[in-house]
Amino acid sequence: MEAEGLDWLLVPLHQLVSWGAAGAMVFGGVVPYIPQYRDIRRTQNAEGFSTYVCLVLLVANILRILFWFGRHFESPLLWQSIVMILTMLLMLKLCTEVRVTNELNVKRRFFAAADNKDEEIKVPPRRSYLDFDPHHFWHWSSFGDYVQCVLAFTGVAGYVTYLSIDSALFVETLGFLAVLTEATLGVPQLYRNYLHQSTEGMSIKMVLMWTSGDTFKTAYFLLNGAPLQFSVCGLLQVLVDLAILGQAYAFARHPQKPAPHVAHPASAKAL
């Protein structure tokens, strides 16, 4: 009798907790990028943040959405991917605008490169996708070029998925590639920090939020019976996050001696 009397409280409370967890899954992934976004806007310097992080998340979440068409998973994970794609495009837009503004030369690079590559461009020339220059991949001077690249990848991947959607092996492989790509999220930042032997310009708050968010996400996967690929790659993400925090600690204890100022060409900038 007493248990029945508590049902009126426990059932709504359980529903509220479920909604809260779902909301955290949808929007929690973008929260770590808020302090990094604000730091870049405030300092007008995007050198400390690797835009390859955006590339990894865009690819991972596009593949995850395509995976959903072959094997439906929980809706919050689907909406999380949509929200994350929009967030990464915003990050790319800001980083591109800041980088182009700060570049001292007038060289411009495009996804669909101009005939006079890396030369001064006063009037945008006609471009062709056949002119794509892989040497400057993901280091273009216009946000529109990043959008073109994302749309091209989405179109090709979507077409292949449409043709192979009836293959269980293809669908499972697609899901594994999606979560494996996302598991490498922190690797570009880890590599950038290693090259420069410094975490200057990287938001520590962002990495701390990565760690807490990935830990929560992995626990959510395990408790809700998500596909095994999600749980395994979630654990890998947590390990990479901890490695980046280890870098921040080590570089803070043993800071690199300032080197004499040398003018570097734009192409030698950090990832």
Short mmCIF file of C-alpha atoms in Angstrom, two decimals:
data_model
loop_
_atom_site.label_atom_id
_atom_site.label_comp_id
_atom_site.label_asym_id
_atom_site.label_seq_id
_atom_site.Cartn_x
_atom_site.Cartn_y
_atom_site.Cartn_z
CA MET A 1 0.00 0.00 0.00
CA GLU A 2 2.82 2.32 0.93
CA ALA A 3 4.67 1.51 -2.32
CA GLU A 4 1.57 2.33 -4.33
CA GLY A 5 1.29 5.63 -2.48
CA LEU A 6 4.81 6.59 -3.60
CA ASP A 7 4.15 5.81 -7.26
CA TRP A 8 2.63 9.24 -7.84
CA LEU A 9 6.02 10.75 -6.85
CA LEU A 10 8.49 8.18 -8.25
CA VAL A 11 7.00 7.86 -11.74
CA PRO A 12 7.12 11.62 -12.56
CA LEU A 13 10.53 11.87 -10.90
CA HIS A 14 11.89 9.05 -13.05
CA GLN A 15 10.44 10.72 -16.14
CA LEU A 16 12.02 14.03 -15.16
CA VAL A 17 15.43 12.39 -14.69
CA SER A 18 15.09 10.69 -18.09
CA TRP A 19 14.27 14.01 -19.76
CA GLY A 20 17.20 15.66 -17.99
CA ALA A 21 19.61 12.93 -19.12
CA ALA A 22 18.31 13.17 -22.69
CA GLY A 23 18.70 16.96 -22.67
CA ALA A 24 22.23 16.62 -21.32
CA MET A 25 23.06 14.20 -24.14
CA VAL A 26 21.69 16.54 -26.81
CA PHE A 27 23.27 19.79 -25.63
CA GLY A 28 26.01 18.66 -23.25
CA GLY A 29 28.42 17.90 -26.07
CA VAL A 30 28.51 21.50 -27.29
CA VAL A 31 29.03 23.11 -23.86
CA PRO A 32 32.84 22.53 -23.81
CA TYR A 33 33.23 24.70 -26.91
CA ILE A 34 31.59 27.75 -25.34
CA PRO A 35 34.69 28.82 -23.34
CA GLN A 36 36.96 28.15 -26.35
CA TYR A 37 34.64 30.14 -28.63
CA ARG A 38 34.60 33.05 -26.15
CA ASP A 39 38.39 32.96 -25.75
CA ILE A 40 38.89 33.15 -29.52
CA ARG A 41 36.45 36.04 -29.83
CA ARG A 42 38.07 37.88 -26.93
CA THR A 43 41.70 37.42 -28.02
CA GLN A 44 41.04 37.39 -31.78
CA ASN A 45 43.54 34.52 -31.96
CA ALA A 46 42.59 31.00 -33.01
CA GLU A 47 46.11 29.51 -33.16
CA GLY A 48 45.72 27.53 -29.91
CA PHE A 49 42.70 25.59 -31.17
CA SER A 50 43.06 22.89 -33.80
CA THR A 51 40.30 23.18 -36.40
CA TYR A 52 40.90 19.51 -37.19
CA VAL A 53 38.83 18.89 -34.05
CA CYS A 54 35.91 20.35 -36.02
CA LEU A 55 36.74 18.10 -38.98
CA VAL A 56 36.73 14.99 -36.79
CA LEU A 57 33.39 15.86 -35.20
CA LEU A 58 31.76 16.79 -38.51
CA VAL A 59 32.77 13.48 -40.10
CA ALA A 60 31.84 11.45 -37.01
CA ASN A 61 28.39 12.99 -36.64
CA ILE A 62 27.55 12.83 -40.35
CA LEU A 63 28.42 9.12 -40.30
CA ARG A 64 26.38 8.63 -37.12
CA ILE A 65 23.31 10.20 -38.74
CA LEU A 66 23.73 7.91 -41.75
CA PHE A 67 24.12 4.94 -39.37
CA TRP A 68 20.74 5.84 -37.86
CA PHE A 69 19.03 5.15 -41.20
CA GLY A 70 20.36 1.59 -41.12
CA ARG A 71 19.96 0.93 -37.41
CA HIS A 72 17.80 3.25 -35.35
CA PHE A 73 19.21 4.20 -31.96
CA GLU A 74 17.94 6.57 -29.27
CA SER A 75 16.63 9.92 -30.54
CA PRO A 76 18.77 12.04 -28.15
CA LEU A 77 21.91 10.66 -29.84
CA LEU A 78 20.54 11.61 -33.25
CA TRP A 79 19.68 15.14 -32.14
CA GLN A 80 23.08 15.41 -30.46
CA SER A 81 24.71 14.83 -33.85
CA ILE A 82 22.62 17.52 -35.53
CA VAL A 83 23.37 20.08 -32.80
CA MET A 84 27.08 19.20 -32.86
CA ILE A 85 27.32 19.68 -36.63
CA LEU A 86 25.82 23.17 -36.35
CA THR A 87 28.18 24.01 -33.47
CA MET A 88 31.28 22.89 -35.37
CA LEU A 89 30.27 25.01 -38.36
CA LEU A 90 29.99 28.03 -36.04
CA MET A 91 33.45 27.28 -34.61
CA LEU A 92 34.90 27.00 -38.12
CA LYS A 93 33.29 30.26 -39.18
CA LEU A 94 34.82 32.13 -36.25
CA CYS A 95 38.28 30.53 -36.59
CA THR A 96 38.39 31.24 -40.33
CA GLU A 97 37.38 34.88 -39.92
CA VAL A 98 39.94 35.45 -37.14
CA ARG A 99 42.76 33.68 -38.99
CA VAL A 100 42.18 35.53 -42.26
CA THR A 101 42.00 38.87 -40.42
CA ASN A 102 45.30 38.19 -38.64
CA GLU A 103 47.25 36.97 -41.66
CA LEU A 104 49.78 39.55 -42.76
CA ASN A 105 49.90 38.37 -46.36
CA VAL A 106 47.08 38.39 -48.89
CA LYS A 107 47.34 34.76 -49.91
CA ARG A 108 44.01 32.98 -50.07
CA ARG A 109 43.31 29.25 -50.22
CA PHE A 110 40.12 27.58 -51.37
CA PHE A 111 38.52 24.14 -51.33
CA ALA A 112 37.94 24.67 -55.04
CA ALA A 113 41.30 26.32 -55.67
CA ALA A 114 41.88 29.19 -58.10
CA ASP A 115 44.12 28.87 -61.13
CA ASN A 116 46.58 31.29 -59.55
CA LYS A 117 46.93 29.36 -56.30
CA ASP A 118 48.25 31.22 -53.28
CA GLU A 119 48.62 34.40 -55.28
CA GLU A 120 47.04 37.75 -54.61
CA ILE A 121 43.39 37.69 -55.56
CA LYS A 122 41.63 40.97 -56.08
CA VAL A 123 38.63 39.58 -57.98
CA PRO A 124 37.50 36.04 -57.07
CA PRO A 125 38.21 33.95 -60.19
CA ARG A 126 36.10 31.14 -61.56
CA ARG A 127 36.96 27.94 -59.76
CA SER A 128 36.67 24.24 -60.45
CA TYR A 129 36.62 21.30 -58.03
CA LEU A 130 39.28 19.72 -60.24
CA ASP A 131 41.65 22.43 -58.94
CA PHE A 132 41.41 21.14 -55.35
CA ASP A 133 44.82 21.49 -53.66
CA PRO A 134 45.37 18.75 -51.01
CA HIS A 135 48.41 20.55 -49.59
CA HIS A 136 46.16 23.16 -47.99
CA PHE A 137 43.32 20.85 -47.03
CA TRP A 138 41.21 22.24 -44.16
CA HIS A 139 43.17 25.47 -44.08
CA TRP A 140 41.05 27.54 -46.43
CA SER A 141 40.38 31.26 -46.35
CA SER A 142 36.61 31.23 -46.72
CA PHE A 143 33.99 29.61 -44.51
CA GLY A 144 32.01 28.80 -47.65
CA ASP A 145 34.77 26.42 -48.75
CA TYR A 146 34.41 24.40 -45.55
CA VAL A 147 30.66 24.19 -46.16
CA GLN A 148 31.28 22.98 -49.72
CA CYS A 149 33.61 20.28 -48.44
CA VAL A 150 31.12 19.11 -45.78
CA LEU A 151 28.29 19.00 -48.33
CA ALA A 152 30.45 17.07 -50.80
CA PHE A 153 31.38 14.49 -48.15
CA THR A 154 27.77 14.20 -47.00
CA GLY A 155 26.57 13.69 -50.56
CA VAL A 156 29.10 10.95 -51.37
CA ALA A 157 28.67 9.15 -48.03
CA GLY A 158 24.89 9.44 -48.26
CA TYR A 159 24.85 7.97 -51.77
CA VAL A 160 27.04 5.01 -50.76
CA THR A 161 24.84 4.43 -47.70
CA TYR A 162 21.70 4.50 -49.86
CA LEU A 163 23.15 1.83 -52.14
CA SER A 164 24.34 -0.40 -49.26
CA ILE A 165 21.65 0.17 -46.62
CA ASP A 166 20.40 -3.44 -46.90
CA SER A 167 23.79 -4.86 -45.95
CA ALA A 168 24.02 -5.53 -42.21
CA LEU A 169 27.82 -5.66 -42.45
CA PHE A 170 27.95 -2.23 -44.10
CA VAL A 171 25.60 -0.70 -41.52
CA GLU A 172 27.59 -2.09 -38.57
CA THR A 173 30.85 -0.96 -40.16
CA LEU A 174 29.37 2.52 -40.69
CA GLY A 175 28.40 2.71 -37.03
CA PHE A 176 31.85 1.57 -35.96
CA LEU A 177 33.53 4.16 -38.21
CA ALA A 178 31.29 6.88 -36.77
CA VAL A 179 32.17 6.21 -33.14
CA LEU A 180 35.82 5.39 -33.92
CA THR A 181 36.20 8.74 -35.69
CA GLU A 182 34.59 10.52 -32.74
CA ALA A 183 36.95 8.66 -30.38
CA THR A 184 39.87 10.43 -32.09
CA LEU A 185 38.30 13.82 -31.31
CA GLY A 186 41.11 14.95 -29.03
CA VAL A 187 43.95 13.55 -31.15
CA PRO A 188 44.41 16.69 -33.36
CA GLN A 189 44.62 18.85 -30.22
CA LEU A 190 46.97 16.33 -28.57
CA TYR A 191 49.22 16.40 -31.65
CA ARG A 192 49.12 20.20 -31.91
CA ASN A 193 50.16 20.50 -28.25
CA TYR A 194 52.98 18.00 -28.80
CA LEU A 195 54.33 19.88 -31.84
CA HIS A 196 54.40 23.19 -29.99
CA GLN A 197 55.29 21.71 -26.59
CA SER A 198 52.67 24.08 -25.23
CA THR A 199 48.94 24.31 -24.57
CA GLU A 200 48.87 28.11 -24.89
CA GLY A 201 45.64 29.26 -26.52
CA MET A 202 43.82 26.02 -25.65
CA SER A 203 40.98 26.37 -23.19
CA ILE A 204 41.59 24.11 -20.18
CA LYS A 205 37.90 24.48 -19.35
CA MET A 206 37.09 22.96 -22.73
CA VAL A 207 39.23 19.88 -22.03
CA LEU A 208 37.84 19.48 -18.51
CA MET A 209 34.34 19.59 -19.97
CA TRP A 210 35.41 17.09 -22.63
CA THR A 211 36.52 14.73 -19.89
CA SER A 212 33.42 15.07 -17.73
CA GLY A 213 31.12 14.95 -20.76
CA ASP A 214 32.79 11.88 -22.27
CA THR A 215 32.66 10.12 -18.90
CA PHE A 216 28.95 10.86 -18.56
CA LYS A 217 28.32 9.87 -22.18
CA THR A 218 30.14 6.54 -21.80
CA ALA A 219 28.18 5.75 -18.64
CA TYR A 220 24.97 6.65 -20.49
CA PHE A 221 25.89 4.26 -23.31
CA LEU A 222 26.61 1.43 -20.88
CA LEU A 223 23.46 1.91 -18.80
CA ASN A 224 21.10 2.31 -21.76
CA GLY A 225 22.35 -0.63 -23.80
CA ALA A 226 23.69 1.43 -26.71
CA PRO A 227 25.55 -0.50 -29.45
CA LEU A 228 28.90 -1.86 -28.22
CA GLN A 229 30.84 0.41 -30.61
CA PHE A 230 29.54 3.48 -28.73
CA SER A 231 30.76 2.26 -25.33
CA VAL A 232 34.23 1.13 -26.47
CA CYS A 233 34.98 4.34 -28.34
CA GLY A 234 33.61 6.41 -25.45
CA LEU A 235 36.26 4.85 -23.22
CA LEU A 236 38.94 5.72 -25.80
CA GLN A 237 37.77 9.34 -25.77
CA VAL A 238 38.14 9.54 -22.01
CA LEU A 239 41.73 8.24 -22.27
CA VAL A 240 42.65 10.86 -24.89
CA ASP A 241 41.08 13.61 -22.75
CA LEU A 242 43.19 12.52 -19.79
CA ALA A 243 46.32 12.56 -21.99
CA ILE A 244 45.63 16.18 -23.00
CA LEU A 245 45.15 17.16 -19.36
CA GLY A 246 48.47 15.43 -18.66
CA GLN A 247 50.09 17.59 -21.35
CA ALA A 248 48.67 20.75 -19.80
CA TYR A 249 50.07 19.76 -16.40
CA ALA A 250 53.50 18.78 -17.78
CA PHE A 251 53.92 21.88 -19.96
CA ALA A 252 52.86 24.13 -17.08
CA ARG A 253 55.50 22.59 -14.80
CA HIS A 254 58.23 22.72 -17.45
CA PRO A 255 57.44 25.67 -19.71
CA GLN A 256 59.40 25.96 -22.95
CA LYS A 257 61.98 28.74 -23.06
CA PRO A 258 60.85 31.58 -25.34
CA ALA A 259 62.53 31.32 -28.73
CA PRO A 260 63.73 34.33 -30.75
CA HIS A 261 60.96 35.75 -32.89
CA VAL A 262 61.04 34.41 -36.42
CA ALA A 263 58.54 35.31 -39.10
CA HIS A 264 56.84 32.14 -40.29
CA PRO A 265 54.89 31.78 -43.49
CA ALA A 266 51.16 31.29 -43.11
CA SER A 267 51.43 27.69 -44.36
CA ALA A 268 53.58 26.76 -41.35
CA LYS A 269 50.92 27.68 -38.83
CA ALA A 270 49.62 25.22 -36.29
CA LEU A 271 47.05 22.64 -37.22
#
